[in-house]
PDB file of C-alpha atoms and ligand atoms in Angstrom:
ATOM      1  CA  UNK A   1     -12.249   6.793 -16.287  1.00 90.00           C
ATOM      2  CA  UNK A   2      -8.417   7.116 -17.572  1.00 94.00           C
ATOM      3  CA  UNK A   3      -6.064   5.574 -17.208  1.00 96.00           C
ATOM      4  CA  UNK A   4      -2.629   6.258 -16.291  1.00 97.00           C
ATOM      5  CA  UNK A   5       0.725   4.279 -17.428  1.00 98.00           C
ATOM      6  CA  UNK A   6       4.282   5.386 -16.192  1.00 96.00           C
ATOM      7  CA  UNK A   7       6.982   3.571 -17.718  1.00 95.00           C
ATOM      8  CA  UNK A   8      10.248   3.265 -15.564  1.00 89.00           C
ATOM      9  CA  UNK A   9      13.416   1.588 -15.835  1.00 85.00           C
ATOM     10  CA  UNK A  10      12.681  -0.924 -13.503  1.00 88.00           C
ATOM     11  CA  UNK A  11       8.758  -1.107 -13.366  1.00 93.00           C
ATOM     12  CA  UNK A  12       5.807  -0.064 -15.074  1.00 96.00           C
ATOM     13  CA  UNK A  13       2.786   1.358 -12.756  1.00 96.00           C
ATOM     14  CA  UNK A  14      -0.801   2.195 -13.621  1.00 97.00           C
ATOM     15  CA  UNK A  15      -3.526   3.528 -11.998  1.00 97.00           C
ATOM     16  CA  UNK A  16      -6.978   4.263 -12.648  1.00 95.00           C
ATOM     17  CA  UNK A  17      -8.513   7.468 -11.685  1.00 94.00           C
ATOM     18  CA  UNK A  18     -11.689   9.279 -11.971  1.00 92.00           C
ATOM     19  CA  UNK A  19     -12.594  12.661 -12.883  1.00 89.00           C
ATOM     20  CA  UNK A  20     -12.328  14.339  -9.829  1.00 92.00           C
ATOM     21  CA  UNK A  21      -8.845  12.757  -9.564  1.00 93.00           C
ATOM     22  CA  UNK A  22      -9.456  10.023  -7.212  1.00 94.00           C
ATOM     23  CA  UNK A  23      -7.461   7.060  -7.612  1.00 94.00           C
ATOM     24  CA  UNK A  24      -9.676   3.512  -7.881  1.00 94.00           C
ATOM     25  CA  UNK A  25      -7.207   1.489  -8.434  1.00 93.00           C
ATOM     26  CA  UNK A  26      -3.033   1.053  -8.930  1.00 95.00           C
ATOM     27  CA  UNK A  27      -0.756  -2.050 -10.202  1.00 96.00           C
ATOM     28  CA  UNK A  28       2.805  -2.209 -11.029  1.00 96.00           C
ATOM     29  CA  UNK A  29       4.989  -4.908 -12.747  1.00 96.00           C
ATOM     30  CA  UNK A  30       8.366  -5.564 -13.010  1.00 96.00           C
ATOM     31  CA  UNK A  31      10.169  -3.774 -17.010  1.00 94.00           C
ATOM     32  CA  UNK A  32      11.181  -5.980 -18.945  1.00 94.00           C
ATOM     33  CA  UNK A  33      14.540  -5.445 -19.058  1.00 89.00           C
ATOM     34  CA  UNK A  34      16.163  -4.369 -22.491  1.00 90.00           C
ATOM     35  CA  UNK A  35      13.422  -6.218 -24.898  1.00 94.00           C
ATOM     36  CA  UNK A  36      10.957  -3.469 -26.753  1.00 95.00           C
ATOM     37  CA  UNK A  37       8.785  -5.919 -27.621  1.00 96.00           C
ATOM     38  CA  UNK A  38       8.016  -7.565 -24.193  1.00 97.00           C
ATOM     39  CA  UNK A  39       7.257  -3.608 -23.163  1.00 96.00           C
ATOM     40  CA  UNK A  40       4.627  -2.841 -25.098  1.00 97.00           C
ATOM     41  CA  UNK A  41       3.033  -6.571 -24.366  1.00 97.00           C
ATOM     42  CA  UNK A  42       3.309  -6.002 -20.646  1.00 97.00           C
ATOM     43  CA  UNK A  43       1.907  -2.712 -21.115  1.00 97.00           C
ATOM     44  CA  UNK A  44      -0.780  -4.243 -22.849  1.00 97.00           C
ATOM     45  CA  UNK A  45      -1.523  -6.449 -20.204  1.00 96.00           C
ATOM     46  CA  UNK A  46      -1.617  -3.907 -17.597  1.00 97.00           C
ATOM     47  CA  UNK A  47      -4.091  -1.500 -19.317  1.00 96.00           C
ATOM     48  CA  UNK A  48      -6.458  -4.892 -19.536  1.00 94.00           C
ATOM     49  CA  UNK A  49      -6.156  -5.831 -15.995  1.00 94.00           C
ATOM     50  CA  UNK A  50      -6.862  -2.205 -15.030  1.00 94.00           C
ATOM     51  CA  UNK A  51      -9.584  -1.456 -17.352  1.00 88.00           C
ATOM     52  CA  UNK A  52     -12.566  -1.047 -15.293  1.00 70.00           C
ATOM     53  CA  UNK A  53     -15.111  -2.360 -17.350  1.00 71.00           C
ATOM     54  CA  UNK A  54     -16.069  -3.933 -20.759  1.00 58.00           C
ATOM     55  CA  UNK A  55     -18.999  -1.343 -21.272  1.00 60.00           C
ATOM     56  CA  UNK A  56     -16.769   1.657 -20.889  1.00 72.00           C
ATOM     57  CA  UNK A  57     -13.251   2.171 -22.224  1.00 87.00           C
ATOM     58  CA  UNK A  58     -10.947   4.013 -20.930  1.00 92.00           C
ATOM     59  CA  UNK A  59      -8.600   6.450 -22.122  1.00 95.00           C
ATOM     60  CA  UNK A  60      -4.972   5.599 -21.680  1.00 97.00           C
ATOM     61  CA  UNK A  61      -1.840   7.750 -21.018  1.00 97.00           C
ATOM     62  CA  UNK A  62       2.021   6.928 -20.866  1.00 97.00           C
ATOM     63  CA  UNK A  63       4.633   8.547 -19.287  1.00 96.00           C
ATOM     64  CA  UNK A  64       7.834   7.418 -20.529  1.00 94.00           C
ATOM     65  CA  UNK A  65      11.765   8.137 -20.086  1.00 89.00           C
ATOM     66  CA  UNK A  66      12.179  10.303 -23.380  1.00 89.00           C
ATOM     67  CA  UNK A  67      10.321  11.826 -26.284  1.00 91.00           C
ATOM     68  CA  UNK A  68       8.677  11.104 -29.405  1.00 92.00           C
ATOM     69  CA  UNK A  69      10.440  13.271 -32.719  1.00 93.00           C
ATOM     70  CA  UNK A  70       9.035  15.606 -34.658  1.00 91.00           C
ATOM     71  CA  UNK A  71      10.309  14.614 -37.321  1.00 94.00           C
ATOM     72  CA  UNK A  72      10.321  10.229 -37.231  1.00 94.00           C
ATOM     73  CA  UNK A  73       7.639   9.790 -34.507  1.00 93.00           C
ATOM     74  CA  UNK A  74       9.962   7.765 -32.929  1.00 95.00           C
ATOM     75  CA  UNK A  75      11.134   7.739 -29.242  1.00 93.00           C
ATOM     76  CA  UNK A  76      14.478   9.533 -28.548  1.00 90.00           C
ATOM     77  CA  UNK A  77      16.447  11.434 -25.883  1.00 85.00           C
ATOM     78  CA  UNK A  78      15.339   8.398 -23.569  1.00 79.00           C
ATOM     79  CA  UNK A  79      17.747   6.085 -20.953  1.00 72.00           C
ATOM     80  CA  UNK A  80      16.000   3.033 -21.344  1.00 71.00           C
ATOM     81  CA  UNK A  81      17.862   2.622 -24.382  1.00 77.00           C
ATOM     82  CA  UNK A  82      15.737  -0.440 -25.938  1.00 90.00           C
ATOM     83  CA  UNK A  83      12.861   1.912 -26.532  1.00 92.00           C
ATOM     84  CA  UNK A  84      14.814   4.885 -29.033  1.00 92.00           C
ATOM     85  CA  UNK A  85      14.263   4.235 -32.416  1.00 95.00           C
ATOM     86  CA  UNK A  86      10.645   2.374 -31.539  1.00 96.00           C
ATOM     87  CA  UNK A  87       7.064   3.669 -33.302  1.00 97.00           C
ATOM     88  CA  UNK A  88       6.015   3.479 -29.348  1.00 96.00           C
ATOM     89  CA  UNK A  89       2.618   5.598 -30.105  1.00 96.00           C
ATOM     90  CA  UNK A  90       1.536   2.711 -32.923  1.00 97.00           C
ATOM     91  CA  UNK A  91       2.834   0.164 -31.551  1.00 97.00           C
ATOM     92  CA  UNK A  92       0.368   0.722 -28.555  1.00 97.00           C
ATOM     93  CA  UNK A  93      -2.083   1.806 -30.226  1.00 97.00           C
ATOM     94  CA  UNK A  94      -2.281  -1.377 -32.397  1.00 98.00           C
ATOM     95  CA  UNK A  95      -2.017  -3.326 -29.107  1.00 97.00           C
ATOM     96  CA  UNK A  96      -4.457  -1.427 -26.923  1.00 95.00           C
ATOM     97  CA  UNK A  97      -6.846  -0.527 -29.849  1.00 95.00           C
ATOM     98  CA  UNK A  98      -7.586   2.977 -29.314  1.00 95.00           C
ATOM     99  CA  UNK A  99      -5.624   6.414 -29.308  1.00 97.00           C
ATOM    100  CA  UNK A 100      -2.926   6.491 -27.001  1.00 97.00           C
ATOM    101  CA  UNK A 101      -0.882   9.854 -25.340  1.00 96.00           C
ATOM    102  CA  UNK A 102       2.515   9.671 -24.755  1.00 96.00           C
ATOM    103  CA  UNK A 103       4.768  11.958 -22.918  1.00 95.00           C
ATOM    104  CA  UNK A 104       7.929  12.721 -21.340  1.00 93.00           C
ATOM    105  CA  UNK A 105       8.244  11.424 -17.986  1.00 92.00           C
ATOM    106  CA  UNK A 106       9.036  15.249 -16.347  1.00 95.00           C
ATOM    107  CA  UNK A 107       6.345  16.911 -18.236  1.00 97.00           C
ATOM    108  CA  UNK A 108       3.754  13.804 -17.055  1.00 97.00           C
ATOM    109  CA  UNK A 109       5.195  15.356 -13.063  1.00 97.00           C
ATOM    110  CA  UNK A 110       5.057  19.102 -14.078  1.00 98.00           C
ATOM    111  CA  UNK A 111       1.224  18.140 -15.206  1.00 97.00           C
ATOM    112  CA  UNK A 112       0.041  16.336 -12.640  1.00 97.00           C
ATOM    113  CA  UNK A 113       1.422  19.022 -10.164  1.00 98.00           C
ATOM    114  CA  UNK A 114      -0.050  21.757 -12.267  1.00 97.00           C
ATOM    115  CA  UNK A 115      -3.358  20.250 -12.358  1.00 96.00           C
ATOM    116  CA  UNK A 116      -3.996  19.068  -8.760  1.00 94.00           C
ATOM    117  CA  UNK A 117      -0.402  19.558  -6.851  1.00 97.00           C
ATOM    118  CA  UNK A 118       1.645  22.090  -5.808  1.00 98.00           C
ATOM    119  CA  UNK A 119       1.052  23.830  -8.524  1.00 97.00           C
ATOM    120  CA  UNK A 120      -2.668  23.924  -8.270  1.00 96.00           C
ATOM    121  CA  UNK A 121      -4.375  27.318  -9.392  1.00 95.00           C
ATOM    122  CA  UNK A 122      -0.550  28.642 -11.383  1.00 97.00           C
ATOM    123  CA  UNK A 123      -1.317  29.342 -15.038  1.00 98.00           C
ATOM    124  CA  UNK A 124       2.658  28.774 -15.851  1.00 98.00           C
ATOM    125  CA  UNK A 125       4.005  25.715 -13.720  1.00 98.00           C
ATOM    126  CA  UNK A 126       7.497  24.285 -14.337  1.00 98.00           C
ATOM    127  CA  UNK A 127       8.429  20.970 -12.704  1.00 98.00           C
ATOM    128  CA  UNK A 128      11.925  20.060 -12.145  1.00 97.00           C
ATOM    129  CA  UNK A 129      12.730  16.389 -10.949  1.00 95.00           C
ATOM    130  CA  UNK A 130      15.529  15.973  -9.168  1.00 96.00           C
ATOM    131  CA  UNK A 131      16.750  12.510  -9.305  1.00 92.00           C
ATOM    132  CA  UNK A 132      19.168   9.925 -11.028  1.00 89.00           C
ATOM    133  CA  UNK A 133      18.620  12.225 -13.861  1.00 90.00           C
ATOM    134  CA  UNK A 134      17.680  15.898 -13.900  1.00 94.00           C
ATOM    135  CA  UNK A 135      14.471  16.309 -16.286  1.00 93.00           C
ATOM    136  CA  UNK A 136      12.034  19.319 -16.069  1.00 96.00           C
ATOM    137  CA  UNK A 137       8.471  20.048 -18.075  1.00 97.00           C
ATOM    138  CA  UNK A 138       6.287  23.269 -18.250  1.00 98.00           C
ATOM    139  CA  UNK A 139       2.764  23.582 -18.403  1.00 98.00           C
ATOM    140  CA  UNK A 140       0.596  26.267 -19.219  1.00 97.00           C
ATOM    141  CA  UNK A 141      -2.814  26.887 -18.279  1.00 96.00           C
ATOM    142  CA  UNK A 142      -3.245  22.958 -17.287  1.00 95.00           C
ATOM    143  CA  UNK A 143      -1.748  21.567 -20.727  1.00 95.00           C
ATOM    144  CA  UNK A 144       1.826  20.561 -21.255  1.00 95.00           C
ATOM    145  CA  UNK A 145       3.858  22.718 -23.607  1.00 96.00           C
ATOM    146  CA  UNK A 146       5.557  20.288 -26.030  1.00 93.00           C
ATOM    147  CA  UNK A 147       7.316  22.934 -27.943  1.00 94.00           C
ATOM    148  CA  UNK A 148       8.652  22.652 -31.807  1.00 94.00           C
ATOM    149  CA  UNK A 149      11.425  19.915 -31.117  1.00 92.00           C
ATOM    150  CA  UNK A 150       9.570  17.697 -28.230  1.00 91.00           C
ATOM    151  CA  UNK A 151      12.193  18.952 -25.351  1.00 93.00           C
ATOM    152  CA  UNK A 152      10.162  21.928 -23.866  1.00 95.00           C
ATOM    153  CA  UNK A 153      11.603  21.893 -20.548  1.00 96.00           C
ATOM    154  CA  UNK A 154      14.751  19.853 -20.841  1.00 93.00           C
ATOM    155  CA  UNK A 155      16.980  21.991 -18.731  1.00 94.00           C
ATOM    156  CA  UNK A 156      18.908  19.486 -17.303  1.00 95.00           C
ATOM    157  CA  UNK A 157      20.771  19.608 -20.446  1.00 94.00           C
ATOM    158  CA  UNK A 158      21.829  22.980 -20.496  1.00 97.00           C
ATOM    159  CA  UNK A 159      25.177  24.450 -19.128  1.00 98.00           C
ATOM    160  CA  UNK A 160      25.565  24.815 -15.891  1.00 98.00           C
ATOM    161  CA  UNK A 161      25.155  29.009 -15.721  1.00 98.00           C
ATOM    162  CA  UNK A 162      28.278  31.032 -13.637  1.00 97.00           C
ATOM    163  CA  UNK A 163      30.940  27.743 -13.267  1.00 97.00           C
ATOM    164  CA  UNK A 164      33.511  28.496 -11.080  1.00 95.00           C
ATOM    165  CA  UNK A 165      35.581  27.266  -8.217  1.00 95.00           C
ATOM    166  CA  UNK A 166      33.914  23.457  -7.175  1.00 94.00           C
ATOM    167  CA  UNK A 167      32.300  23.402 -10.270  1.00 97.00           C
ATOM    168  CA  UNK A 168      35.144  23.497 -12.679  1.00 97.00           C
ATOM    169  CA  UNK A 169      36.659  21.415 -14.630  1.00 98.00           C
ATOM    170  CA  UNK A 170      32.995  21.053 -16.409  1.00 98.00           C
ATOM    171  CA  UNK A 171      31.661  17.671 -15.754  1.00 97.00           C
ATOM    172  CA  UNK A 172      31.305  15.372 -18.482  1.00 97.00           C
ATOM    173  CA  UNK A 173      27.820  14.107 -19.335  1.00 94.00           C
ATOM    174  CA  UNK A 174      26.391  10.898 -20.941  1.00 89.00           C
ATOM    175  CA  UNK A 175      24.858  12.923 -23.682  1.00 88.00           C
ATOM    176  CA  UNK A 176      28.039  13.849 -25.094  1.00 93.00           C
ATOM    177  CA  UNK A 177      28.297  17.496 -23.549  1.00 96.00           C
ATOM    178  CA  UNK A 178      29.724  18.827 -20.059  1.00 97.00           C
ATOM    179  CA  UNK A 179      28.574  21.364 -17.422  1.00 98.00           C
ATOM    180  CA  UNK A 180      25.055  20.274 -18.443  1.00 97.00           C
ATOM    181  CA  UNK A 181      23.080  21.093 -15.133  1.00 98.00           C
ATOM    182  CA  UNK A 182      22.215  17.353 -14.670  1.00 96.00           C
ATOM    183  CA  UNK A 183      26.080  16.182 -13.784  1.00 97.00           C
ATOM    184  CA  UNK A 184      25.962  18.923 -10.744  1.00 98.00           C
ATOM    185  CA  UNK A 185      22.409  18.677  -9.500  1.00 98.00           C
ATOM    186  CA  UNK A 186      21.117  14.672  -9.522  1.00 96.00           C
ATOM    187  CA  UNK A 187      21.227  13.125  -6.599  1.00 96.00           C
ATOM    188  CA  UNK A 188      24.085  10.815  -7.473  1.00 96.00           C
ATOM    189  CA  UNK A 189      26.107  14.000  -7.936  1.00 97.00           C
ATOM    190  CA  UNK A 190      24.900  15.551  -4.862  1.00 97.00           C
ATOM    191  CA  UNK A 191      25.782  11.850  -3.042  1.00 97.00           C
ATOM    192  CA  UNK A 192      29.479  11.778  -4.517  1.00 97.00           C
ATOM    193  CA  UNK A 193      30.054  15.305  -3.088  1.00 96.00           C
ATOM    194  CA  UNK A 194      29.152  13.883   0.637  1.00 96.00           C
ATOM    195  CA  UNK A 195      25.271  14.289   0.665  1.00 96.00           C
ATOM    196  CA  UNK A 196      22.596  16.223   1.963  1.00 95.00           C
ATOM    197  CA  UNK A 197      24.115  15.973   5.703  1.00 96.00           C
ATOM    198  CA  UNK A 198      27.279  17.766   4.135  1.00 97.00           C
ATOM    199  CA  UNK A 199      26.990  21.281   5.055  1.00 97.00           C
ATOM    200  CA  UNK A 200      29.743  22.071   2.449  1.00 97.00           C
ATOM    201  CA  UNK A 201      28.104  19.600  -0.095  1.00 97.00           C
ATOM    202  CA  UNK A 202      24.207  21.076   0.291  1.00 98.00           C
ATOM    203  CA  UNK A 203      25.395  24.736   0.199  1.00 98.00           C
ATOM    204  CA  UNK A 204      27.271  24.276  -2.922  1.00 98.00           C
ATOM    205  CA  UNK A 205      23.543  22.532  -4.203  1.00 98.00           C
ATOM    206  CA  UNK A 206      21.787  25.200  -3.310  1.00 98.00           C
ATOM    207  CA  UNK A 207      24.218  27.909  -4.759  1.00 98.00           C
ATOM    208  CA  UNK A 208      23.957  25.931  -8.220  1.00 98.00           C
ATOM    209  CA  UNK A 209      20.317  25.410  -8.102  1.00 98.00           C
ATOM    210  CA  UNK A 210      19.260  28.894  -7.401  1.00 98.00           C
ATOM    211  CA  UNK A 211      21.624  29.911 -10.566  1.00 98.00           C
ATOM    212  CA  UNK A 212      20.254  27.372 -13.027  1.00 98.00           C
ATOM    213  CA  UNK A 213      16.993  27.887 -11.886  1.00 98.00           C
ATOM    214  CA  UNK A 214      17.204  31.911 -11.915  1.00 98.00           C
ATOM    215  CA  UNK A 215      17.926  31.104 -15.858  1.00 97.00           C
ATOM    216  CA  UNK A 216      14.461  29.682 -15.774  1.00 98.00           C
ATOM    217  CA  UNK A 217      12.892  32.525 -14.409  1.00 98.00           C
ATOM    218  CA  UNK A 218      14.489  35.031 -16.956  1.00 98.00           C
ATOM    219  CA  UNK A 219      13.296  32.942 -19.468  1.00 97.00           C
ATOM    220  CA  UNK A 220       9.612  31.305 -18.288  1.00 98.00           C
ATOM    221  CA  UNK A 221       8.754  33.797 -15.347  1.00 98.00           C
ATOM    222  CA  UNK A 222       6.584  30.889 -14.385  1.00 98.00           C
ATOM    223  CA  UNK A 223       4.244  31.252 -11.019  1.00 98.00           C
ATOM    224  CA  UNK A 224       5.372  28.260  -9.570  1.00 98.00           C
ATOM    225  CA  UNK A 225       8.724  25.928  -9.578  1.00 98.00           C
ATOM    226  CA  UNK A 226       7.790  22.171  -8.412  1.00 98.00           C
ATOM    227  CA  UNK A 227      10.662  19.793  -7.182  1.00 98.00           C
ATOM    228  CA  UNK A 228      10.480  16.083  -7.496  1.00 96.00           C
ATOM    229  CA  UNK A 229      12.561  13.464  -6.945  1.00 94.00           C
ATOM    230  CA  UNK A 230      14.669  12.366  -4.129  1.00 94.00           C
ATOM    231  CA  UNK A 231      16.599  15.537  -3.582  1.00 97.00           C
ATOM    232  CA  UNK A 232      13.106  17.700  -3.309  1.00 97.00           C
ATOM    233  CA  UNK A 233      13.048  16.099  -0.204  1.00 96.00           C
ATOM    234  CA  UNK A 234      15.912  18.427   1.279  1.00 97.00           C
ATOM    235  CA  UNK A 235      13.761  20.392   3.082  1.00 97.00           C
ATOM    236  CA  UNK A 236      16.114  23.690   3.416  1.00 98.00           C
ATOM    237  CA  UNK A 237      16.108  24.123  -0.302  1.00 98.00           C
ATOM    238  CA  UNK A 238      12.758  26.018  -0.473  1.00 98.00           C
ATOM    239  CA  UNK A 239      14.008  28.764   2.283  1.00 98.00           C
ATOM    240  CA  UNK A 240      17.505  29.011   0.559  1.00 98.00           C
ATOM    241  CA  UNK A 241      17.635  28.222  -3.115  1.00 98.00           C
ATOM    242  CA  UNK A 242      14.495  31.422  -3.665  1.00 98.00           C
ATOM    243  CA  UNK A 243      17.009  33.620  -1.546  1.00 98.00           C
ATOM    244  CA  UNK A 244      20.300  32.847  -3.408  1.00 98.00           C
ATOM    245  CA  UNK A 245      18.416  32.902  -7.172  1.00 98.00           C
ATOM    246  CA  UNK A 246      17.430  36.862  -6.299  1.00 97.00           C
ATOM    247  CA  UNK A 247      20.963  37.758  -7.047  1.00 97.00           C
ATOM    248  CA  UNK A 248      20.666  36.218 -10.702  1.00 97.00           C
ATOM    249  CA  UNK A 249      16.752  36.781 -11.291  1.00 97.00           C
ATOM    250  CA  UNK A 250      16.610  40.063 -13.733  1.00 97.00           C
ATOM    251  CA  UNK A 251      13.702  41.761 -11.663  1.00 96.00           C
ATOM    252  CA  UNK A 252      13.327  44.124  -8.548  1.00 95.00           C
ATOM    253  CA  UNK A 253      10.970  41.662  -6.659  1.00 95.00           C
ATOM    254  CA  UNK A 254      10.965  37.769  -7.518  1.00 97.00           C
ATOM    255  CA  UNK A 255       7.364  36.100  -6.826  1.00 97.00           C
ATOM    256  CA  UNK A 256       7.997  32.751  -8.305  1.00 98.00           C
ATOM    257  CA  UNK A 257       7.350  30.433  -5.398  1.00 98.00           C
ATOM    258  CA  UNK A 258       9.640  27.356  -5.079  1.00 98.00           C
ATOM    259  CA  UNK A 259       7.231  24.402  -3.573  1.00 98.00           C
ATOM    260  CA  UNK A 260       7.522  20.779  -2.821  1.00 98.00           C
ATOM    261  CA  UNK A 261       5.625  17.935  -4.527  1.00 98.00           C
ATOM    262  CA  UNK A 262       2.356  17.174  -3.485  1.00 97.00           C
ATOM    263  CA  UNK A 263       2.035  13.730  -4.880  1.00 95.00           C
ATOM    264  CA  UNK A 264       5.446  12.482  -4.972  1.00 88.00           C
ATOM    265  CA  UNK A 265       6.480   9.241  -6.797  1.00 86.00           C
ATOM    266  CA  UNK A 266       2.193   9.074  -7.829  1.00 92.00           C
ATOM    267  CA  UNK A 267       2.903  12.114 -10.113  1.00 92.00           C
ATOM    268  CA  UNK A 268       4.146  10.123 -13.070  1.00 92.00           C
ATOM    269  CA  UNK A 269       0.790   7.874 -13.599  1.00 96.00           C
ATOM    270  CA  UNK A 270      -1.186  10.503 -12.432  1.00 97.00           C
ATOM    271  CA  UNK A 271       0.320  13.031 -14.626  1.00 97.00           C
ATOM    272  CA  UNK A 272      -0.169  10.241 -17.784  1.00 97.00           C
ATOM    273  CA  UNK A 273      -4.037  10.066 -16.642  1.00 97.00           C
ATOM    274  CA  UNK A 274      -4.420  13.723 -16.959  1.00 97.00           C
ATOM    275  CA  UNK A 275      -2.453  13.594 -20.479  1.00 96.00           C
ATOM    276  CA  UNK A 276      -6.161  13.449 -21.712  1.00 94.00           C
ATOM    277  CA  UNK A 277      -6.982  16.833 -20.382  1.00 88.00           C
ATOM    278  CA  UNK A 278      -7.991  17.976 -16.427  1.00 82.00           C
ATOM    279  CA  UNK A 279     -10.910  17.914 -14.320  1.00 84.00           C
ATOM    280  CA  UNK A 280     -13.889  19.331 -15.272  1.00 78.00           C
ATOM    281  CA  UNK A 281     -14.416  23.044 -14.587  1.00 68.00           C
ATOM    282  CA  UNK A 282     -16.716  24.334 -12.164  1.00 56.00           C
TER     283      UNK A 282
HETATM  284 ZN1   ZN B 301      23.956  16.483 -20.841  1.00 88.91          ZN
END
């Protein structure tokens, strides 16, 4: 069995799930709000009120908002501020006495849509969500690429490509840049600018999406792109956004499909069960 942890800012939800990728069982309880310490215990807690039995342990995954360095193994680059600076991995390992996987919220989405999702069958999968934030992960032949620094994937924080017009001046962002992709495509941006029933608003979405994303496949050429998040659920971005991206997309034909979630909000804790590899083969 394994277990799967996703950390949010305002709850923390596990589920177990068996091999085949069946969910047994789910919780959730409230985060404690701004106090490390009380995180890790009600993690704690969780993982014992979810483990299925005393004979067999499970394994146990967390998804969390961030990453852990290279260099300190300590969390950074995540918005629930109380956790940067924390030895997260020991700390729950001490508490939960056995090896624990951590990883990055996005990449925990891009896996579990890689492994049984959208993405199912893709040997290069990159998962965008599209939410208060804008995070993205990649994963390769069902295992998440971490990369050298810990931020394979972080798009959101690169410059929006082509500004011009609407998009100018560059939009300052909390991480201390501006025109990072994130201030123009989460969904509080997309809200401000009158929402997805704004034909103006959504066109000017799409437009910026298919660019940044085009930028993606230069780099990645991955098989499939998987939106999350609340704005995923505009369902005219998967007809427009791969016709508007052929204009930037170095290549004569483009077959990078752009699909929806399959699992939704459950991709985070089922993504962090999978942390501890996929299904078995056939
Ligand atoms: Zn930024």
């Amino acid at each position: 069995m394994r277990i799967g942890i996703d950390l949010g800012g305002t709850k923390i939800e596990g589920i177990v799930m068996d091999d085949a990728g069946r969910e047994r069982v789910r919780r959730r309880v409230p985060t404690p709000k701004g106090d490390y310490r009380a995180t890790v215990e009600a993690i704690a807690l969780l993982v014992a009120a979810l483990e299925p039995g005393s004979a067999s342990r499970a394994t146990v995954g967390v998804g969390i908002p961030g990453a852990i360095s290279r260099v300190s193994g300590l969390v950074k680059n995540a918005n629930s501020t109380c956790l940067i600076g924390q030895p997260l991995q020991g700390d729950l390992e001490a508490a939960l006495g056995r090896p624990v996987r951590l990883a990055n919220d996005a990449n925990c989405f891009a896996l579990s849509e890689a492994i049984d999702g959208a993405g199912r069958g893709a040997r290069v999968v990159f998962g965008v969500i599209l939410g208060t934030g804008v995070g993205g992960g990649i994963v390769v032949d069902g295992r998440v690429l971490e990369g050298a620094n810990a931020i394979a994937g972080e798009w959101g924080h690169n410059p929006l490509p082509l500004p011009s017009g609407d998009d100018l001046p560059l939009r300052p962002c909390y991480c201390g840049r501006a025109g990072c992709i994130e201030t123009y495509l989460c969904g509080p941006a997309l809200e401000h600018e009158g929402g997805a029933a704004s034909e103006s608003a959504i066109a000017r979405y799409e437009a910026r999406l298919a660019r940044a994303l085009a930028g993606v496949v230069n780099l990645l050429d991955p098989d499939v792109i998987v939106l999350g998040g609340g704005v995923s659920n505009v369902d005219r971005l998967y007809a427009n956004v791969p016709r508007l991206w052929r204009a930037h997309v170095f290549s004569d034909h483009v077959a990078t499909r752009l699909a929806k979630h399959a699992h939704g909000d459950s991709s985070g804790v089922r993504g962090a069960a999978w942390l501890w590899g996929g299904p078995p083969g056939p």
